[in-house]
Short mmCIF file of C-alpha atoms in Angstrom, two decimals:
data_model
loop_
_atom_site.label_atom_id
_atom_site.label_comp_id
_atom_site.label_asym_id
_atom_site.label_seq_id
_atom_site.Cartn_x
_atom_site.Cartn_y
_atom_site.Cartn_z
CA ALA A 1 63.38 -74.51 12.65
CA ASN A 2 62.02 -78.00 12.91
CA LEU A 3 58.91 -77.99 10.74
CA SER A 4 58.09 -81.68 11.02
CA SER A 5 55.32 -80.99 13.49
CA THR A 6 53.68 -78.53 11.13
CA THR A 7 54.03 -80.43 7.87
CA PRO A 8 50.58 -81.12 6.40
CA LYS A 9 49.71 -84.70 5.55
CA SER A 10 47.47 -85.38 2.56
CA ALA A 11 45.73 -88.58 1.60
CA ILE A 12 46.37 -88.96 -2.10
CA ARG A 13 45.22 -91.89 -4.17
CA ALA A 14 46.19 -91.97 -7.84
CA ARG A 15 45.52 -94.62 -10.43
CA ARG A 16 47.52 -94.84 -13.64
CA GLY A 17 46.10 -94.79 -17.11
CA GLY A 18 44.36 -91.43 -16.85
CA ALA A 19 42.04 -92.31 -13.96
CA GLN A 20 40.99 -89.38 -11.84
CA SER A 21 42.99 -88.81 -8.67
CA SER A 22 41.15 -88.65 -5.37
CA ILE A 23 42.59 -86.08 -2.98
CA ARG A 24 41.46 -85.28 0.51
CA ALA A 25 42.38 -81.80 1.67
CA PRO A 26 44.38 -81.64 4.93
CA ARG A 27 43.39 -79.79 8.04
CA PHE A 28 46.38 -77.79 9.11
CA THR A 29 47.25 -75.22 11.76
CA PRO A 30 50.58 -73.50 11.02
CA ASN A 31 53.10 -72.98 13.78
CA THR A 32 52.85 -69.18 13.85
CA SER A 33 55.29 -68.99 16.73
CA PHE A 34 58.01 -69.76 14.19
CA PHE A 35 57.31 -66.46 12.52
CA ASN A 36 56.57 -64.52 15.70
CA ASN A 37 59.65 -65.67 17.62
CA ARG A 38 62.29 -66.59 15.06
CA ILE A 39 61.93 -63.85 12.42
CA SER A 40 62.67 -60.24 13.23
CA ALA A 41 60.05 -57.57 12.63
CA ASP A 42 62.21 -55.87 10.00
CA TRP A 43 62.81 -59.13 8.10
CA ARG A 44 59.13 -60.02 8.32
CA SER A 45 58.19 -56.60 6.94
CA SER A 46 60.64 -57.07 4.07
CA LEU A 47 59.22 -60.53 3.41
CA GLN A 48 55.70 -59.17 3.21
CA HIS A 49 56.70 -56.29 0.94
CA ARG A 50 58.70 -58.49 -1.40
CA CYS A 51 55.86 -60.86 -2.01
CA SER A 52 52.79 -58.66 -2.14
CA ALA A 53 53.24 -58.46 -5.90
CA SER A 54 53.76 -62.21 -6.12
CA ARG A 55 50.29 -62.89 -4.75
CA ALA A 56 48.72 -60.59 -7.29
CA GLU A 57 50.71 -62.00 -10.18
CA HIS A 58 50.98 -65.69 -9.37
CA SER A 59 47.50 -67.02 -8.86
CA GLY A 60 48.71 -70.34 -7.48
CA ILE A 61 49.56 -68.81 -4.09
CA GLY A 62 47.12 -67.11 -1.81
CA ARG A 63 44.47 -66.92 -4.53
CA ASP A 64 40.94 -65.77 -3.91
CA ILE A 65 38.81 -68.87 -4.12
CA GLY A 66 35.47 -67.17 -4.58
CA PRO A 67 32.32 -66.43 -2.61
CA GLY A 68 31.21 -69.10 -0.21
CA LYS A 69 34.44 -71.12 -0.53
CA LYS A 70 37.30 -71.61 1.88
CA PRO A 71 40.94 -72.37 1.18
CA SER A 72 41.99 -75.86 2.15
CA LEU A 73 44.81 -74.54 4.33
CA GLN A 74 44.03 -71.55 6.50
CA CYS A 75 44.61 -69.90 9.85
CA GLY A 76 42.77 -66.63 10.13
CA GLU A 77 44.05 -64.48 7.27
CA SER A 78 47.27 -66.50 6.86
CA ARG A 79 47.89 -69.50 4.67
CA VAL A 80 50.95 -71.75 4.53
CA ARG A 81 51.99 -74.17 1.82
CA LEU A 82 54.88 -76.60 2.15
CA GLU A 83 56.46 -77.60 -1.15
CA SER A 84 58.65 -80.64 -0.66
CA GLY A 85 61.24 -82.06 -3.01
CA GLY A 86 59.08 -85.13 -3.39
CA ALA A 87 55.75 -84.97 -5.18
CA GLN A 88 52.68 -84.27 -3.17
CA GLY A 89 50.87 -86.60 -5.48
CA SER A 90 51.74 -87.96 -8.88
CA SER A 91 50.22 -89.88 -11.72
CA ALA A 92 51.64 -90.56 -15.17
CA GLY A 93 54.36 -87.97 -14.92
CA VAL A 94 52.26 -85.28 -13.27
CA VAL A 95 52.91 -83.58 -9.96
CA THR A 96 49.85 -82.19 -8.24
CA SER A 97 49.92 -79.02 -6.16
CA ASN A 98 47.96 -75.89 -5.30
CA PRO A 99 44.57 -77.60 -4.95
CA GLU A 100 41.36 -75.62 -5.12
CA PRO A 101 38.36 -76.80 -3.09
CA ARG A 102 35.08 -77.85 -4.55
CA SER A 103 32.02 -75.81 -3.76
CA VAL A 104 30.73 -78.77 -1.79
CA GLY A 105 32.77 -80.46 0.93
CA MET A 106 36.55 -80.49 1.02
CA GLY A 107 37.32 -82.54 -2.09
CA MET A 108 39.16 -81.12 -5.08
CA SER A 109 37.51 -80.23 -8.36
CA ARG A 110 40.63 -78.93 -10.09
CA ILE A 111 44.36 -79.27 -9.52
CA SER A 112 47.11 -77.07 -10.85
CA PHE A 113 49.85 -79.43 -11.91
CA GLU A 114 53.19 -79.63 -13.65
CA LEU A 115 55.35 -82.33 -15.16
CA LYS A 116 57.78 -84.01 -12.82
CA ASP A 117 60.79 -82.84 -14.81
CA ASP A 118 59.54 -79.26 -14.52
CA LEU A 119 60.09 -79.53 -10.77
CA GLU A 120 63.38 -81.45 -10.79
CA ALA A 121 65.23 -78.34 -9.78
CA SER A 122 63.19 -77.71 -6.65
CA PRO A 123 65.38 -77.89 -3.54
CA SER A 124 65.39 -81.40 -2.12
CA ASP A 125 65.09 -80.14 1.43
CA GLY A 126 61.79 -78.45 0.66
CA ILE A 127 60.72 -74.82 0.34
CA LEU A 128 58.51 -73.24 2.93
CA THR A 129 56.25 -70.76 1.19
CA ALA A 130 54.75 -68.66 3.95
CA CYS A 131 51.79 -66.43 3.16
CA LEU A 132 51.77 -63.74 5.78
CA GLU A 133 48.70 -61.56 5.40
CA GLY A 134 48.41 -62.70 1.79
CA SER A 135 52.12 -62.48 0.95
CA ALA A 136 54.55 -65.22 -0.02
CA ALA A 137 58.28 -65.80 -0.14
CA SER A 138 60.69 -68.71 -0.30
CA ILE A 139 62.99 -68.98 2.71
CA SER A 140 64.71 -72.35 2.29
CA PRO A 141 68.51 -72.53 2.56
CA ALA A 142 68.65 -74.16 -0.88
CA TYR A 143 66.72 -71.30 -2.45
CA ASN A 144 68.93 -68.74 -0.71
CA ALA A 145 72.04 -70.55 -2.00
CA TRP A 146 70.61 -70.47 -5.53
CA LYS A 147 69.85 -66.76 -5.18
CA ALA A 148 73.46 -66.15 -4.15
CA GLU A 149 74.55 -67.68 -7.45
CA HIS A 150 71.87 -65.80 -9.41
CA PRO A 151 71.59 -62.46 -7.59
CA CYS A 152 68.96 -59.81 -8.12
CA PRO A 153 70.06 -57.19 -10.69
CA ILE A 154 67.98 -54.56 -8.91
CA GLN A 155 69.93 -54.94 -5.69
CA GLN A 156 73.26 -55.27 -7.54
CA PHE A 157 72.50 -52.96 -10.45
CA ASP A 158 75.84 -51.17 -10.36
CA SER A 159 77.70 -54.50 -10.46
CA LEU A 160 75.73 -55.60 -13.52
CA MET A 161 76.19 -52.34 -15.40
CA ARG A 162 79.94 -52.37 -14.78
CA GLN A 163 79.98 -55.33 -17.15
CA ALA A 164 78.35 -53.09 -19.77
CA ALA A 165 80.73 -50.16 -19.28
CA GLY A 166 81.62 -48.62 -22.63
CA LYS A 167 79.47 -51.10 -24.55
CA LEU A 168 76.27 -50.73 -26.55
CA VAL A 169 73.43 -52.20 -24.50
CA THR A 170 70.57 -54.03 -26.23
CA VAL A 171 67.53 -55.49 -24.48
CA PHE A 172 65.51 -58.61 -25.33
CA LEU A 173 62.32 -59.44 -23.42
CA ASP A 174 60.06 -62.45 -23.27
CA TYR A 175 56.38 -61.55 -22.91
CA ASP A 176 54.27 -64.01 -20.87
CA GLY A 177 55.58 -64.40 -17.33
CA THR A 178 58.09 -61.61 -17.90
CA LEU A 179 56.25 -58.43 -18.87
CA THR A 180 52.87 -59.81 -17.81
CA PRO A 181 51.87 -62.42 -15.21
CA ILE A 182 51.01 -65.93 -16.34
CA VAL A 183 47.21 -66.05 -16.51
CA SER A 184 44.66 -68.83 -16.92
CA ASN A 185 43.28 -67.44 -20.18
CA PRO A 186 46.06 -66.83 -22.75
CA GLU A 187 43.91 -64.22 -24.47
CA ALA A 188 43.77 -62.16 -21.27
CA ALA A 189 47.54 -61.63 -20.94
CA THR A 190 47.34 -57.93 -21.73
CA MET A 191 50.09 -55.48 -20.87
CA SER A 192 49.37 -52.77 -18.33
CA GLU A 193 49.71 -49.13 -19.38
CA SER A 194 52.42 -48.54 -16.79
CA THR A 195 54.49 -51.44 -18.13
CA ARG A 196 53.94 -50.27 -21.69
CA GLY A 197 55.21 -46.84 -20.73
CA VAL A 198 58.41 -48.27 -19.24
CA VAL A 199 59.07 -50.43 -22.31
CA ARG A 200 58.46 -47.43 -24.59
CA ARG A 201 61.02 -45.36 -22.68
CA LEU A 202 63.42 -48.30 -22.81
CA ALA A 203 63.12 -48.52 -26.61
CA GLU A 204 63.94 -44.81 -26.90
CA LEU A 205 67.31 -45.44 -25.24
CA PHE A 206 68.32 -48.95 -26.35
CA PRO A 207 67.53 -51.21 -29.32
CA SER A 208 64.84 -53.44 -27.78
CA ALA A 209 63.00 -56.56 -28.87
CA ILE A 210 60.16 -58.82 -27.73
CA VAL A 211 60.97 -62.52 -28.24
CA SER A 212 57.90 -64.67 -27.57
CA GLY A 213 56.36 -68.05 -28.25
CA ARG A 214 53.20 -66.20 -29.20
CA SER A 215 52.47 -65.37 -32.82
CA ARG A 216 54.11 -62.12 -33.80
CA LEU A 217 50.78 -60.56 -34.72
CA LYS A 218 49.31 -61.43 -31.34
CA VAL A 219 52.21 -60.18 -29.26
CA GLN A 220 52.34 -56.97 -31.32
CA SER A 221 48.64 -56.44 -30.62
CA PHE A 222 49.29 -56.89 -26.89
CA VAL A 223 52.36 -54.64 -26.69
CA GLN A 224 51.23 -51.94 -29.16
CA LEU A 225 54.67 -50.35 -29.54
CA ALA A 226 55.97 -49.76 -33.06
CA GLU A 227 59.46 -48.85 -31.79
CA LEU A 228 60.37 -52.46 -31.02
CA PHE A 229 61.80 -55.40 -32.89
CA TYR A 230 59.51 -58.44 -32.63
CA ALA A 231 60.29 -62.15 -32.85
CA GLY A 232 57.16 -64.31 -32.54
CA SER A 233 56.63 -68.08 -32.74
CA HIS A 234 59.80 -68.70 -30.69
CA GLY A 235 61.78 -66.48 -33.03
CA MET A 236 60.46 -67.92 -36.30
CA ASP A 237 58.64 -64.73 -37.33
CA ILE A 238 60.81 -61.62 -37.07
CA THR A 239 60.32 -57.99 -37.99
CA GLY A 240 61.81 -54.64 -37.05
CA PRO A 241 60.43 -51.26 -36.00
CA ALA A 242 57.70 -49.84 -38.22
CA PRO A 243 58.65 -47.11 -40.70
CA GLY A 244 58.73 -43.78 -38.92
CA ALA A 245 58.63 -45.37 -35.45
CA THR A 246 62.24 -44.31 -34.83
CA ALA A 247 64.51 -41.94 -36.69
CA GLY A 248 66.56 -44.86 -38.00
CA ALA A 249 63.76 -47.23 -39.00
CA ALA A 250 64.07 -48.44 -42.60
CA THR A 251 61.33 -49.19 -45.10
CA TRP A 252 59.50 -52.50 -44.83
CA GLU A 253 61.51 -53.93 -47.75
CA ASP A 254 64.85 -53.17 -46.07
CA GLN A 255 63.98 -54.42 -42.60
CA VAL A 256 65.14 -57.49 -40.77
CA ALA A 257 61.87 -59.33 -41.49
CA PHE A 258 62.51 -63.06 -41.60
CA GLN A 259 60.32 -66.17 -41.44
CA PRO A 260 62.59 -69.25 -41.44
CA ALA A 261 59.60 -71.58 -40.89
CA ALA A 262 57.29 -70.13 -43.56
CA ALA A 263 57.04 -73.50 -45.34
CA PHE A 264 55.55 -75.09 -42.21
CA GLN A 265 52.54 -72.79 -41.91
CA PRO A 266 50.10 -75.06 -43.83
CA VAL A 267 50.89 -78.15 -41.75
CA MET A 268 50.53 -76.09 -38.56
CA ALA A 269 47.11 -74.83 -39.63
CA THR A 270 45.92 -78.36 -40.41
CA LEU A 271 47.26 -79.76 -37.14
CA CYS A 272 45.66 -76.93 -35.17
CA GLU A 273 42.22 -77.92 -36.46
CA GLU A 274 42.84 -81.59 -35.62
CA LEU A 275 43.99 -80.85 -32.07
CA GLU A 276 41.16 -78.43 -31.37
CA GLU A 277 38.72 -81.24 -32.13
CA ALA A 278 40.78 -83.84 -30.24
CA VAL A 279 40.97 -81.90 -26.96
CA ARG A 280 37.36 -80.74 -27.04
CA PRO A 281 36.29 -83.44 -24.50
CA PHE A 282 38.72 -82.00 -21.93
CA PRO A 283 37.38 -78.83 -20.28
CA GLY A 284 40.03 -76.17 -19.89
CA ALA A 285 42.31 -77.42 -22.68
CA VAL A 286 43.14 -74.73 -25.22
CA VAL A 287 44.97 -74.98 -28.54
CA GLU A 288 46.63 -71.71 -29.53
CA ASN A 289 47.72 -71.18 -33.14
CA ASN A 290 50.94 -69.17 -33.08
CA THR A 291 51.37 -69.28 -36.87
CA PHE A 292 54.59 -71.28 -37.02
CA CYS A 293 54.06 -73.24 -33.82
CA LEU A 294 51.16 -74.49 -31.71
CA SER A 295 50.62 -74.29 -27.96
CA VAL A 296 48.36 -76.77 -26.16
CA HIS A 297 47.56 -75.23 -22.76
CA PHE A 298 46.46 -77.50 -19.92
CA ARG A 299 46.73 -75.02 -17.04
CA ASN A 300 42.96 -75.07 -16.42
CA CYS A 301 42.42 -78.81 -16.83
CA ASP A 302 41.79 -81.47 -14.19
CA ALA A 303 45.03 -83.23 -13.31
CA HIS A 304 43.72 -86.57 -14.59
CA SER A 305 43.14 -85.03 -18.03
CA PHE A 306 46.81 -84.50 -18.72
CA PRO A 307 47.83 -88.10 -19.65
CA PRO A 308 45.24 -88.41 -22.43
CA ILE A 309 45.98 -84.87 -23.67
CA LEU A 310 49.68 -85.67 -23.74
CA GLY A 311 48.94 -88.91 -25.60
CA LEU A 312 46.86 -87.12 -28.21
CA VAL A 313 49.53 -84.49 -28.82
CA GLU A 314 52.34 -87.04 -28.95
CA ALA A 315 50.41 -89.16 -31.44
CA ALA A 316 49.69 -86.15 -33.65
CA VAL A 317 53.35 -85.16 -33.66
CA ALA A 318 54.51 -88.75 -34.21
CA SER A 319 52.46 -88.97 -37.39
CA ARG A 320 54.44 -85.96 -38.66
CA SER A 321 57.74 -86.79 -37.02
CA ASP A 322 59.70 -85.85 -40.13
CA GLN A 323 58.40 -82.28 -39.85
CA LEU A 324 57.47 -81.52 -36.24
CA ARG A 325 58.69 -81.91 -32.68
CA MET A 326 57.12 -81.35 -29.26
CA THR A 327 58.62 -79.53 -26.28
CA ARG A 328 57.23 -78.68 -22.85
CA GLY A 329 56.82 -75.32 -21.17
CA ARG A 330 55.00 -74.01 -18.10
CA LYS A 331 51.77 -76.03 -18.19
CA VAL A 332 51.86 -76.03 -21.98
CA LEU A 333 52.91 -78.39 -24.76
CA GLU A 334 54.65 -76.67 -27.66
CA ILE A 335 54.66 -78.09 -31.19
CA ARG A 336 57.32 -76.63 -33.43
CA PRO A 337 58.88 -77.37 -36.83
CA LYS A 338 61.96 -79.57 -36.91
CA LEU A 339 64.15 -76.62 -37.64
CA GLU A 340 67.44 -75.53 -36.11
CA TRP A 341 65.90 -72.32 -34.92
CA ASP A 342 64.99 -71.11 -31.44
CA LYS A 343 65.03 -67.97 -29.32
CA GLY A 344 68.82 -68.11 -29.20
CA THR A 345 69.26 -68.19 -32.97
CA ALA A 346 66.61 -65.48 -33.30
CA LEU A 347 68.59 -63.30 -30.88
CA ILE A 348 71.79 -63.78 -32.92
CA HIS A 349 69.88 -63.05 -36.14
CA LEU A 350 68.56 -59.78 -34.72
CA LEU A 351 71.95 -58.70 -33.41
CA GLY A 352 73.48 -59.47 -36.80
CA CYS A 353 70.84 -57.49 -38.65
CA MET A 354 71.44 -54.53 -36.35
CA GLU A 355 75.21 -54.97 -36.88
CA LEU A 356 75.64 -55.51 -33.15
CA ALA A 357 77.28 -58.94 -33.05
CA ASP A 358 80.71 -57.84 -31.75
CA ALA A 359 81.14 -59.01 -28.17
CA GLU A 360 83.83 -56.37 -27.63
CA GLN A 361 81.35 -53.58 -28.31
CA VAL A 362 77.92 -54.98 -27.40
CA PHE A 363 76.28 -56.06 -24.15
CA ALA A 364 72.90 -57.75 -24.61
CA LEU A 365 70.42 -58.37 -21.79
CA TYR A 366 67.80 -61.09 -22.21
CA ILE A 367 65.01 -61.42 -19.64
CA GLY A 368 62.70 -64.46 -19.66
CA ASP A 369 60.96 -66.97 -17.44
CA ASP A 370 60.49 -70.14 -19.51
CA ARG A 371 62.73 -73.05 -20.42
CA THR A 372 62.53 -71.91 -24.07
CA ASP A 373 64.40 -68.77 -22.98
CA GLU A 374 67.34 -70.91 -21.91
CA ASP A 375 68.48 -71.10 -25.57
CA ALA A 376 68.98 -67.34 -25.52
CA PHE A 377 70.67 -67.41 -22.11
CA LYS A 378 73.13 -70.03 -23.37
CA VAL A 379 73.99 -68.13 -26.55
CA LEU A 380 74.79 -64.96 -24.62
CA ALA A 381 76.96 -66.84 -22.13
CA GLU A 382 78.80 -68.91 -24.73
CA ARG A 383 79.56 -65.96 -27.02
CA GLY A 384 80.27 -63.42 -24.31
CA LEU A 385 77.62 -61.11 -25.75
CA GLY A 386 75.89 -60.29 -22.46
CA CYS A 387 73.89 -62.14 -19.84
CA GLY A 388 70.50 -63.65 -19.12
CA ILE A 389 68.09 -62.73 -16.33
CA LEU A 390 65.67 -65.47 -15.27
CA VAL A 391 62.27 -64.59 -13.83
CA SER A 392 61.46 -67.31 -11.31
CA THR A 393 60.02 -67.83 -7.85
CA HIS A 394 61.99 -71.02 -7.22
CA ALA A 395 65.45 -72.45 -7.74
CA LYS A 396 66.13 -74.32 -10.97
CA PRO A 397 69.03 -74.96 -13.34
CA THR A 398 69.60 -72.05 -15.70
CA ALA A 399 72.21 -70.52 -17.97
CA ALA A 400 71.13 -67.08 -16.75
CA SER A 401 73.49 -65.16 -14.49
CA TRP A 402 70.85 -63.15 -12.65
CA SER A 403 67.30 -63.63 -11.41
CA LEU A 404 64.18 -61.61 -10.72
CA HIS A 405 61.18 -62.77 -8.71
CA SER A 406 58.21 -61.58 -10.77
CA PRO A 407 57.03 -59.36 -13.65
CA SER A 408 56.75 -56.46 -11.21
CA ASP A 409 60.45 -56.91 -10.45
CA VAL A 410 61.14 -56.89 -14.20
CA VAL A 411 59.43 -53.51 -14.50
CA ALA A 412 61.38 -52.17 -11.52
CA PHE A 413 64.64 -53.31 -13.13
CA LEU A 414 63.71 -51.76 -16.49
CA GLU A 415 62.93 -48.47 -14.74
CA LYS A 416 66.45 -48.46 -13.27
CA LEU A 417 67.85 -49.28 -16.71
CA VAL A 418 65.95 -46.34 -18.23
CA THR A 419 67.41 -44.01 -15.60
CA TRP A 420 70.90 -45.33 -16.33
CA GLY A 421 70.28 -45.01 -20.08
CA ARG A 422 69.61 -41.29 -19.75
CA SER A 423 73.04 -40.75 -18.23
CA GLY A 424 76.38 -40.39 -19.98
CA ALA A 425 77.19 -43.99 -19.06
CA ASN A 426 74.95 -45.15 -21.92
CA ALA A 427 77.24 -45.58 -24.95
CA TRP A 428 74.27 -44.95 -27.26
CA GLN A 429 74.42 -41.30 -26.19
CA SER A 430 77.53 -41.11 -28.40
CA LYS A 431 76.85 -43.81 -30.99
CA ARG A 432 73.25 -42.64 -31.54
CA SER A 433 72.08 -45.31 -34.00
CA CYS A 434 72.36 -48.77 -35.50
CA LYS A 435 70.66 -50.41 -38.45
CA GLY A 436 66.91 -50.02 -38.00
CA TRP A 437 67.07 -47.97 -34.79
CA HIS A 438 68.04 -44.52 -33.52
CA ILE A 439 68.17 -43.20 -29.98
CA ALA A 440 65.37 -40.75 -29.25
CA ALA A 441 66.53 -37.13 -29.04
CA ARG A 442 63.72 -36.52 -26.56
CA PRO A 443 60.66 -38.45 -25.35
CA THR A 444 58.21 -38.93 -28.21
CA ALA A 445 54.56 -39.85 -28.52
CA ALA A 446 53.88 -43.52 -29.11
CA ALA A 447 53.80 -44.54 -32.76
CA ALA A 448 50.88 -46.76 -33.68
CA MET A 449 51.56 -50.12 -35.29
CA PRO A 450 50.79 -50.04 -39.03
CA GLY A 451 47.13 -50.88 -39.50
CA LEU A 452 46.46 -50.86 -35.76
CA PRO A 453 44.57 -48.22 -33.80
CA PRO A 454 46.52 -47.45 -30.61
CA ARG A 455 45.89 -49.79 -27.63
CA THR A 456 43.59 -52.15 -29.53
CA PRO A 457 44.74 -55.57 -28.36
CA THR A 458 42.77 -57.61 -30.89
CA ALA A 459 43.52 -55.74 -34.12
CA PRO A 460 45.86 -57.49 -36.63
CA THR A 461 49.09 -56.11 -38.01
CA PRO A 462 49.44 -56.53 -41.80
CA VAL A 463 52.71 -57.87 -43.18
CA ALA A 464 53.78 -56.13 -46.35
CA ARG A 465 55.61 -59.10 -47.77
CA THR A 466 56.71 -62.63 -46.97
CA PRO A 467 60.47 -62.51 -46.49
CA THR A 468 62.75 -65.25 -47.67
CA GLN A 469 65.80 -66.65 -45.97
CA GLY A 470 69.10 -65.03 -46.83
#
């Protein structure tokens, strides 16, 4: 359909050098006849169903603004956003989108924004994100072409599992944006009980691991499952299941515990204090200490705050350029040691420790949503050890073979995997165990993390020793 007549036009004025952008919200009436006349009732129903979870889990679309406020784009209960390949507004490497209105007038008090290179992969012909009764879905030809190359493993589950026929399946999961929605407050990214139950059942049937940029202690406190392997700080802090959590779990001394970046912990602690003080003038900026790496979140900042925050972080890293490096994630700056170690090398380390590194016998699944997960996707593809599944609402370059739309889709896929794992098709039904793990003979009660009361997200997990490389 020709959408030129319905494309919103915004007046955007941006000044370089960190000056605040001035944005005037558009008045826009969507061409609802496009949906009424050109989309069948069945397709429209499927569109609404597919994206109801997206609205709940991705606050940037169809979000509730708050009492007494109105969305900048509205037509009754429907809202439409047009994401074009070009930036809606940019300043110093920042693309502005998803504006929220001020409480007074129609100006903008805060803008959700991303780096330009984070959006390079967006289809050049634009993506129409239509919110029908609070739902959203991408319907551009470019997105559909990308989905054809990275199909949904729920819809084509049998095709995926044929690749795993006769092999030992292992599962690796990112946390934020994969098992839980991305949220404004990093401390509020708690796992739901239903998701926890699915992951617990998964770990009874397959060796399973959480691989996160979070500190290992923090992600363990969120997940609260002792049956899992954990790799925190982008894989730089690794441990296995707690003693007694599974029938094959070893003692703490014999586990796969490994901290390749242990020597960098003091410099990270010092830098964390410096950056916390440096970003204090910028409301919404948060520095998260992940033990062996730091995360500087700018998701809740004004768009004009990003250039000075970026400058501060770059300067801090430059002064320690022999030790540290900076990378970019989803509205976050990551500071990590200059170490040849990432989520991909952590995955290979874990498979090696479990004695599951033979591509002829093993099929590993890795599910993640961030660019840091690409290292794991690439390793699996290059070594023929399995495949990656990207969680994404838009098209972008990836080494993953499959794609899911949201964390709710991840849970749905894991539920199908659990059902498959209980059948004779699961090779673990014959193999039974590997180093540090054993298939559950029957469903068991959850084992509490050592030192943690069950379901207490803030309690710490003690580490019995500091492992050394080798």
